């Protein structure tokens, strides 16, 4: 486990990904400081960012939820090629020669990626949130919803990239697979709309089945925002997506155990 985590940390540094996160964090810091200077005139009265935050139901938390979503998206793209590169000819022999099962090997790699990149995501998020809390004098522990659920969403995405990486061994295909799933879940979020025009019950059942089967990372992000601001929301997008991830990892392990390298 420690070796895998160390490998992921070295890859994070060697591939200069850490600098990308540093730049994103710096942009967030500049935006946070700039928001303090934001002032809007309405009917002769000045409204600062803190006034708007109170007046419009804490949009700051929604903004930080979006920031976390962007960090997760960047992490998915940055890590899409890690498993295919691990299974490349030559490197695969090295990993498979270790006295561990293939199941443990792939789970170890996925978990190590999640730990390393989640640490970077959380660090970037907290730098900006703690700065805004200091500037505005407000702090809410509801940010734990934002952190925890977005990290679970990242784990869901890793199950998809791990599956594509083991199945094809191609970094490009893995990125494309993640994009296709992202597009599919965005389209399926409107699964109720076609019911107004489709008479076929079979077609409706298929659309509904696809909606419940596919992960719902967009709705998970909405869920996180609702929990952070109101404290209540439907958990269906999260638990159905976690079930999807668990089943997909089981299939990934089964493929990996039977594949010849």
CSV table of N, CA, C and O in Angstrom, one decimal, residues 98-195:
chain,number,residue,atom,x,y,z
A,98,UNK,N,4.9,-9.2,-8.2
A,98,UNK,CA,4.8,-9.1,-6.7
A,98,UNK,C,3.9,-10.2,-6.1
A,98,UNK,O,3.0,-10.6,-6.7
A,99,UNK,N,4.3,-10.5,-4.9
A,99,UNK,CA,3.5,-11.6,-4.2
A,99,UNK,C,2.2,-11.2,-3.6
A,99,UNK,O,1.9,-11.3,-2.4
A,100,UNK,N,1.3,-10.6,-4.5
A,100,UNK,CA,0.0,-10.2,-4.1
A,100,UNK,C,-1.0,-10.6,-5.2
A,100,UNK,O,-0.6,-10.8,-6.4
A,101,UNK,N,-2.2,-10.8,-4.9
A,101,UNK,CA,-3.2,-11.2,-5.8
A,101,UNK,C,-3.5,-10.1,-6.8
A,101,UNK,O,-3.3,-8.9,-6.5
A,102,UNK,N,-4.0,-10.4,-8.0
A,102,UNK,CA,-4.4,-9.4,-8.9
A,102,UNK,C,-5.5,-8.5,-8.4
A,102,UNK,O,-5.5,-7.3,-8.6
A,103,UNK,N,-6.4,-9.1,-7.7
A,103,UNK,CA,-7.5,-8.3,-7.1
A,103,UNK,C,-7.0,-7.3,-6.1
A,103,UNK,O,-7.4,-6.1,-6.2
A,104,UNK,N,-6.1,-7.7,-5.3
A,104,UNK,CA,-5.5,-6.7,-4.3
A,104,UNK,C,-4.7,-5.7,-5.1
A,104,UNK,O,-4.7,-4.5,-4.7
A,105,UNK,N,-4.0,-6.0,-6.1
A,105,UNK,CA,-3.2,-5.1,-6.9
A,105,UNK,C,-4.0,-4.0,-7.5
A,105,UNK,O,-3.7,-2.8,-7.3
A,106,UNK,N,-5.1,-4.3,-8.2
A,106,UNK,CA,-5.9,-3.3,-8.8
A,106,UNK,C,-6.6,-2.4,-7.8
A,106,UNK,O,-6.7,-1.2,-7.9
A,107,UNK,N,-7.1,-3.1,-6.7
A,107,UNK,CA,-7.8,-2.3,-5.7
A,107,UNK,C,-6.8,-1.4,-5.0
A,107,UNK,O,-7.2,-0.2,-4.6
A,108,UNK,N,-5.6,-1.8,-4.7
A,108,UNK,CA,-4.6,-1.0,-4.1
A,108,UNK,C,-4.2,0.2,-5.0
A,108,UNK,O,-4.1,1.3,-4.5
A,109,UNK,N,-4.1,0.0,-6.3
A,109,UNK,CA,-3.8,1.1,-7.2
A,109,UNK,C,-4.9,2.1,-7.2
A,109,UNK,O,-4.6,3.3,-7.1
A,110,UNK,N,-6.2,1.7,-7.3
A,110,UNK,CA,-7.3,2.6,-7.3
A,110,UNK,C,-7.4,3.4,-6.0
A,110,UNK,O,-7.5,4.6,-6.0
A,111,UNK,N,-7.2,2.7,-4.9
A,111,UNK,CA,-7.3,3.3,-3.6
A,111,UNK,C,-6.2,4.3,-3.4
A,111,UNK,O,-6.3,5.4,-2.9
A,112,UNK,N,-5.0,4.0,-3.9
A,112,UNK,CA,-3.8,4.9,-3.8
A,112,UNK,C,-4.0,6.1,-4.6
A,112,UNK,O,-3.7,7.2,-4.1
A,113,UNK,N,-4.5,6.0,-5.8
A,113,UNK,CA,-4.8,7.2,-6.6
A,113,UNK,C,-5.8,8.0,-5.9
A,113,UNK,O,-5.7,9.3,-5.8
A,114,UNK,N,-6.9,7.4,-5.3
A,114,UNK,CA,-7.9,8.2,-4.6
A,114,UNK,C,-7.3,8.9,-3.4
A,114,UNK,O,-7.6,10.1,-3.2
A,115,UNK,N,-6.5,8.3,-2.6
A,115,UNK,CA,-5.9,8.9,-1.4
A,115,UNK,C,-5.0,10.1,-1.8
A,115,UNK,O,-5.2,11.2,-1.3
A,116,UNK,N,-4.1,9.9,-2.8
A,116,UNK,CA,-3.2,11.0,-3.2
A,116,UNK,C,-3.9,12.2,-3.8
A,116,UNK,O,-3.7,13.3,-3.3
A,117,UNK,N,-4.8,11.9,-4.7
A,117,UNK,CA,-5.4,13.1,-5.4
A,117,UNK,C,-6.5,13.7,-4.5
A,117,UNK,O,-6.8,14.9,-4.6
A,118,UNK,N,-7.1,12.9,-3.7
A,118,UNK,CA,-8.1,13.4,-2.8
A,118,UNK,C,-7.4,14.4,-1.8
A,118,UNK,O,-8.0,15.4,-1.4
A,119,UNK,N,-6.2,14.0,-1.4
A,119,UNK,CA,-5.5,14.9,-0.5
A,119,UNK,C,-5.2,16.3,-1.1
A,119,UNK,O,-5.3,17.3,-0.5
A,120,UNK,N,-4.8,16.2,-2.4
A,120,UNK,CA,-4.5,17.5,-3.1
A,120,UNK,C,-5.8,18.3,-3.3
A,120,UNK,O,-5.8,19.5,-3.1
A,121,UNK,N,-6.9,17.6,-3.6
A,121,UNK,CA,-8.2,18.3,-3.8
A,121,UNK,C,-8.6,19.0,-2.5
A,121,UNK,O,-9.0,20.1,-2.5
A,122,UNK,N,-8.5,18.2,-1.4
A,122,UNK,CA,-9.0,18.8,-0.1
A,122,UNK,C,-8.1,20.0,0.3
A,122,UNK,O,-8.5,21.0,0.8
A,123,UNK,N,-6.8,19.8,0.1
A,123,UNK,CA,-5.8,20.9,0.4
A,123,UNK,C,-6.2,22.2,-0.4
A,123,UNK,O,-6.2,23.3,0.2
A,124,UNK,N,-6.4,22.0,-1.7
A,124,UNK,CA,-6.7,23.2,-2.5
A,124,UNK,C,-8.1,23.8,-2.0
A,124,UNK,O,-8.2,25.1,-1.9
A,125,UNK,N,-9.0,23.0,-1.7
A,125,UNK,CA,-10.3,23.5,-1.3
A,125,UNK,C,-10.2,24.2,0.0
A,125,UNK,O,-10.7,25.3,0.2
A,126,UNK,N,-9.5,23.6,1.0
A,126,UNK,CA,-9.4,24.2,2.3
A,126,UNK,C,-8.6,25.5,2.3
A,126,UNK,O,-9.0,26.4,3.1
A,127,UNK,N,-7.6,25.6,1.5
A,127,UNK,CA,-6.9,26.9,1.4
A,127,UNK,C,-7.8,28.0,1.1
A,127,UNK,O,-7.8,29.1,1.7
A,128,UNK,N,-8.6,27.8,0.1
A,128,UNK,CA,-9.6,28.8,-0.4
A,128,UNK,C,-10.7,29.1,0.6
A,128,UNK,O,-11.1,30.2,0.9
A,129,UNK,N,-11.2,28.0,1.2
A,129,UNK,CA,-12.4,28.2,2.1
A,129,UNK,C,-11.9,28.8,3.4
A,129,UNK,O,-12.6,29.7,3.9
A,130,UNK,N,-10.8,28.4,4.0
A,130,UNK,CA,-10.3,29.0,5.2
A,130,UNK,C,-10.0,30.5,5.0
A,130,UNK,O,-10.3,31.3,5.8
A,131,UNK,N,-9.4,30.8,3.8
A,131,UNK,CA,-9.2,32.2,3.5
A,131,UNK,C,-10.5,33.0,3.4
A,131,UNK,O,-10.6,34.1,4.0
A,132,UNK,N,-11.5,32.5,2.8
A,132,UNK,CA,-12.8,33.2,2.7
A,132,UNK,C,-13.4,33.3,4.1
A,132,UNK,O,-14.1,34.3,4.4
A,133,UNK,N,-13.3,32.2,4.9
A,133,UNK,CA,-13.8,32.3,6.3
A,133,UNK,C,-13.2,33.4,7.1
A,133,UNK,O,-13.8,34.1,7.9
A,134,UNK,N,-11.8,33.5,6.9
A,134,UNK,CA,-11.1,34.6,7.6
A,134,UNK,C,-11.5,36.0,7.1
A,134,UNK,O,-11.7,36.9,7.9
A,135,UNK,N,-11.7,36.1,5.8
A,135,UNK,CA,-12.0,37.4,5.3
A,135,UNK,C,-13.5,37.9,5.6
A,135,UNK,O,-13.7,39.0,5.9
A,136,UNK,N,-14.4,36.9,5.6
A,136,UNK,CA,-15.8,37.2,5.8
A,136,UNK,C,-16.2,37.0,7.3
A,136,UNK,O,-17.3,37.4,7.7
A,137,UNK,N,-15.4,36.3,8.1
A,137,UNK,CA,-15.7,36.1,9.5
A,137,UNK,C,-16.8,35.0,9.6
A,137,UNK,O,-17.5,35.0,10.6
A,138,UNK,N,-17.0,34.1,8.6
A,138,UNK,CA,-18.0,33.1,8.7
A,138,UNK,C,-17.3,31.7,8.4
A,138,UNK,O,-16.5,31.6,7.6
A,139,UNK,N,-17.8,30.7,9.2
A,139,UNK,CA,-17.4,29.4,8.9
A,139,UNK,C,-18.5,28.4,9.2
A,139,UNK,O,-19.2,28.6,10.1
A,140,UNK,N,-18.7,27.4,8.3
A,140,UNK,CA,-19.8,26.5,8.5
A,140,UNK,C,-19.2,25.1,8.3
A,140,UNK,O,-18.5,24.8,7.3
A,141,UNK,N,-19.6,24.2,9.2
A,141,UNK,CA,-19.1,22.8,9.1
A,141,UNK,C,-19.9,22.0,8.0
A,141,UNK,O,-19.6,20.8,7.8
A,142,UNK,N,-20.9,22.7,7.4
A,142,UNK,CA,-21.6,22.0,6.3
A,142,UNK,C,-20.6,21.8,5.1
A,142,UNK,O,-21.0,21.1,4.2
A,143,UNK,N,-19.5,22.5,5.1
A,143,UNK,CA,-18.5,22.2,4.0
A,143,UNK,C,-18.1,20.7,4.1
A,143,UNK,O,-17.6,20.2,3.1
A,144,UNK,N,-18.3,20.0,5.2
A,144,UNK,CA,-17.9,18.6,5.3
A,144,UNK,C,-18.7,17.8,4.3
A,144,UNK,O,-18.3,16.8,3.8
A,145,UNK,N,-20.0,18.2,4.1
A,145,UNK,CA,-20.8,17.6,3.1
A,145,UNK,C,-20.2,17.7,1.7
A,145,UNK,O,-20.1,16.8,0.9
A,146,UNK,N,-19.7,18.9,1.4
A,146,UNK,CA,-19.1,19.2,0.1
A,146,UNK,C,-17.9,18.4,-0.1
A,146,UNK,O,-17.7,17.8,-1.2
A,147,UNK,N,-17.0,18.3,0.9
A,147,UNK,CA,-15.8,17.5,0.8
A,147,UNK,C,-16.1,16.0,0.7
A,147,UNK,O,-15.6,15.4,-0.2
A,148,UNK,N,-16.9,15.5,1.6
A,148,UNK,CA,-17.1,14.1,1.7
A,148,UNK,C,-17.8,13.5,0.4
A,148,UNK,O,-17.3,12.5,-0.2
A,149,UNK,N,-18.8,14.2,0.0
A,149,UNK,CA,-19.6,13.6,-1.1
A,149,UNK,C,-18.9,13.8,-2.4
A,149,UNK,O,-18.9,12.9,-3.3
A,150,UNK,N,-18.2,14.9,-2.6
A,150,UNK,CA,-17.4,15.1,-3.8
A,150,UNK,C,-16.2,14.1,-3.9
A,150,UNK,O,-15.9,13.6,-5.0
A,151,UNK,N,-15.7,13.7,-2.8
A,151,UNK,CA,-14.6,12.7,-2.8
A,151,UNK,C,-15.2,11.3,-3.1
A,151,UNK,O,-14.6,10.5,-3.8
A,152,UNK,N,-16.5,11.0,-2.7
A,152,UNK,CA,-17.1,9.8,-3.1
A,152,UNK,C,-17.4,9.8,-4.6
A,152,UNK,O,-17.3,8.8,-5.3
A,153,UNK,N,-17.8,11.0,-5.1
A,153,UNK,CA,-18.0,11.1,-6.6
A,153,UNK,C,-16.7,10.8,-7.3
A,153,UNK,O,-16.7,10.2,-8.4
A,154,UNK,N,-15.6,11.3,-6.8
A,154,UNK,CA,-14.3,11.0,-7.4
A,154,UNK,C,-14.0,9.5,-7.4
A,154,UNK,O,-13.5,8.9,-8.4
A,155,UNK,N,-14.4,8.8,-6.3
A,155,UNK,CA,-14.2,7.4,-6.2
A,155,UNK,C,-15.1,6.7,-7.3
A,155,UNK,O,-14.6,5.7,-7.9
A,156,UNK,N,-16.3,7.2,-7.5
A,156,UNK,CA,-17.1,6.6,-8.5
A,156,UNK,C,-16.5,6.7,-9.9
A,156,UNK,O,-16.5,5.8,-10.7
A,157,UNK,N,-15.9,7.9,-10.2
A,157,UNK,CA,-15.3,8.1,-11.5
A,157,UNK,C,-14.0,7.2,-11.6
A,157,UNK,O,-13.8,6.7,-12.7
A,158,UNK,N,-13.3,7.0,-10.5
A,158,UNK,CA,-12.2,6.1,-10.6
A,158,UNK,C,-12.6,4.6,-11.0
A,158,UNK,O,-11.8,3.9,-11.6
A,159,UNK,N,-13.8,4.2,-10.6
A,159,UNK,CA,-14.2,2.9,-10.9
A,159,UNK,C,-14.4,2.8,-12.5
A,159,UNK,O,-14.2,1.8,-13.1
A,160,UNK,N,-14.9,3.9,-13.1
A,160,UNK,CA,-15.1,4.0,-14.5
A,160,UNK,C,-13.8,3.9,-15.3
A,160,UNK,O,-13.6,3.2,-16.2
A,161,UNK,N,-12.8,4.8,-14.8
A,161,UNK,CA,-11.6,4.8,-15.5
A,161,UNK,C,-10.7,3.6,-15.3
A,161,UNK,O,-10.0,3.1,-16.2
A,162,UNK,N,-10.9,2.9,-14.1
A,162,UNK,CA,-10.2,1.7,-13.9
A,162,UNK,C,-10.7,0.6,-14.8
A,162,UNK,O,-10.0,-0.2,-15.4
A,163,UNK,N,-12.1,0.5,-15.0
A,163,UNK,CA,-12.7,-0.5,-15.8
A,163,UNK,C,-12.2,-0.3,-17.3
A,163,UNK,O,-11.7,-1.2,-17.9
A,164,UNK,N,-12.2,1.0,-17.8
A,164,UNK,CA,-11.8,1.2,-19.1
A,164,UNK,C,-10.3,1.0,-19.3
A,164,UNK,O,-9.9,0.5,-20.3
A,165,UNK,N,-9.5,1.3,-18.3
A,165,UNK,CA,-8.1,1.1,-18.4
A,165,UNK,C,-7.7,-0.4,-18.4
A,165,UNK,O,-6.8,-0.8,-19.2
A,166,UNK,N,-8.3,-1.2,-17.6
A,166,UNK,CA,-8.1,-2.6,-17.6
A,166,UNK,C,-8.6,-3.3,-18.8
A,166,UNK,O,-7.9,-4.1,-19.4
A,167,UNK,N,-9.7,-2.8,-19.3
A,167,UNK,CA,-10.4,-3.5,-20.5
A,167,UNK,C,-9.6,-3.2,-21.7
A,167,UNK,O,-9.4,-4.1,-22.5
A,168,UNK,N,-9.1,-2.0,-21.9
A,168,UNK,CA,-8.4,-1.6,-23.2
A,168,UNK,C,-6.9,-1.4,-23.1
A,168,UNK,O,-6.2,-1.5,-24.1
A,169,UNK,N,-6.5,-1.0,-21.9
A,169,UNK,CA,-5.1,-0.6,-21.7
A,169,UNK,C,-4.7,0.7,-22.5
A,169,UNK,O,-3.5,1.0,-22.7
A,170,UNK,N,-5.7,1.5,-22.8
A,170,UNK,CA,-5.5,2.7,-23.6
A,170,UNK,C,-5.9,3.9,-22.8
A,170,UNK,O,-7.0,4.0,-22.3
A,171,UNK,N,-4.9,4.9,-22.6
A,171,UNK,CA,-5.2,6.1,-21.9
A,171,UNK,C,-6.3,6.9,-22.7
A,171,UNK,O,-7.2,7.5,-22.1
A,172,UNK,N,-6.1,7.0,-24.0
A,172,UNK,CA,-7.1,7.8,-24.8
A,172,UNK,C,-8.5,7.2,-24.7
A,172,UNK,O,-9.4,8.0,-24.5
A,173,UNK,N,-8.6,5.9,-24.8
A,173,UNK,CA,-9.9,5.3,-24.7
A,173,UNK,C,-10.5,5.5,-23.3
A,173,UNK,O,-11.7,5.7,-23.1
A,174,UNK,N,-9.7,5.5,-22.3
A,174,UNK,CA,-10.1,5.7,-20.9
A,174,UNK,C,-10.7,7.1,-20.7
A,174,UNK,O,-11.8,7.3,-20.1
A,175,UNK,N,-10.0,8.1,-21.3
A,175,UNK,CA,-10.5,9.5,-21.2
A,175,UNK,C,-11.9,9.6,-22.0
A,175,UNK,O,-12.8,10.2,-21.5
A,176,UNK,N,-11.9,8.9,-23.2
A,176,UNK,CA,-13.1,9.0,-24.0
A,176,UNK,C,-14.3,8.3,-23.2
A,176,UNK,O,-15.4,8.7,-23.3
A,177,UNK,N,-14.0,7.2,-22.6
A,177,UNK,CA,-15.0,6.5,-21.8
A,177,UNK,C,-15.6,7.3,-20.7
A,177,UNK,O,-16.8,7.4,-20.5
A,178,UNK,N,-14.7,8.0,-20.0
A,178,UNK,CA,-15.2,8.9,-18.9
A,178,UNK,C,-16.0,10.0,-19.5
A,178,UNK,O,-17.1,10.4,-18.9
A,179,UNK,N,-15.6,10.6,-20.7
A,179,UNK,CA,-16.4,11.6,-21.3
A,179,UNK,C,-17.8,11.1,-21.7
A,179,UNK,O,-18.8,11.8,-21.6
A,180,UNK,N,-17.8,9.9,-22.3
A,180,UNK,CA,-19.1,9.3,-22.8
A,180,UNK,C,-20.1,9.1,-21.6
A,180,UNK,O,-21.3,9.4,-21.7
A,181,UNK,N,-19.5,8.6,-20.5
A,181,UNK,CA,-20.4,8.4,-19.3
A,181,UNK,C,-20.9,9.7,-18.8
A,181,UNK,O,-22.0,9.8,-18.4
A,182,UNK,N,-20.0,10.7,-18.8
A,182,UNK,CA,-20.4,12.1,-18.3
A,182,UNK,C,-21.5,12.6,-19.2
A,182,UNK,O,-22.5,13.1,-18.7
A,183,UNK,N,-21.4,12.5,-20.5
A,183,UNK,CA,-22.4,12.9,-21.4
A,183,UNK,C,-23.7,12.2,-21.2
A,183,UNK,O,-24.8,12.7,-21.2
A,184,UNK,N,-23.6,10.8,-21.1
A,184,UNK,CA,-24.8,10.0,-20.9
A,184,UNK,C,-25.6,10.3,-19.6
A,184,UNK,O,-26.8,10.5,-19.7
A,185,UNK,N,-24.9,10.6,-18.5
A,185,UNK,CA,-25.6,10.9,-17.3
A,185,UNK,C,-26.2,12.3,-17.3
A,185,UNK,O,-27.2,12.5,-16.7
A,186,UNK,N,-25.6,13.2,-18.1
A,186,UNK,CA,-26.2,14.5,-18.3
A,186,UNK,C,-27.5,14.4,-19.1
A,186,UNK,O,-28.5,15.0,-18.8
A,187,UNK,N,-27.5,13.6,-20.2
A,187,UNK,CA,-28.7,13.4,-21.0
A,187,UNK,C,-29.7,12.7,-20.2
A,187,UNK,O,-30.9,13.1,-20.3
A,188,UNK,N,-29.4,11.6,-19.5
A,188,UNK,CA,-30.3,10.8,-18.8
A,188,UNK,C,-30.9,11.6,-17.6
A,188,UNK,O,-32.0,11.1,-17.1
A,189,UNK,N,-30.3,12.7,-17.2
A,189,UNK,CA,-30.9,13.5,-16.1
A,189,UNK,C,-32.3,14.0,-16.5
A,189,UNK,O,-33.1,14.3,-15.7
A,190,UNK,N,-32.5,14.1,-17.9
A,190,UNK,CA,-33.8,14.6,-18.4
A,190,UNK,C,-34.6,13.4,-18.9
A,190,UNK,O,-35.4,13.5,-19.8
A,191,UNK,N,-34.5,12.3,-18.1
A,191,UNK,CA,-35.2,11.0,-18.6
A,191,UNK,C,-36.7,11.2,-18.6
A,191,UNK,O,-37.4,10.4,-19.2
A,192,UNK,N,-37.3,12.1,-17.8
A,192,UNK,CA,-38.7,12.3,-17.7
A,192,UNK,C,-39.3,13.0,-19.0
A,192,UNK,O,-40.5,12.9,-19.3
A,193,UNK,N,-38.4,13.8,-19.6
A,193,UNK,CA,-38.9,14.6,-20.7
A,193,UNK,C,-39.4,13.8,-21.9
A,193,UNK,O,-40.5,14.1,-22.5
A,194,UNK,N,-38.7,12.7,-22.4
A,194,UNK,CA,-39.2,11.9,-23.5
A,194,UNK,C,-40.5,11.2,-23.3
A,194,UNK,O,-41.2,10.9,-24.2
A,195,UNK,N,-40.9,11.0,-22.0
A,195,UNK,CA,-42.1,10.3,-21.7
A,195,UNK,C,-43.4,11.1,-22.2
A,195,UNK,O,-44.4,10.5,-22.4
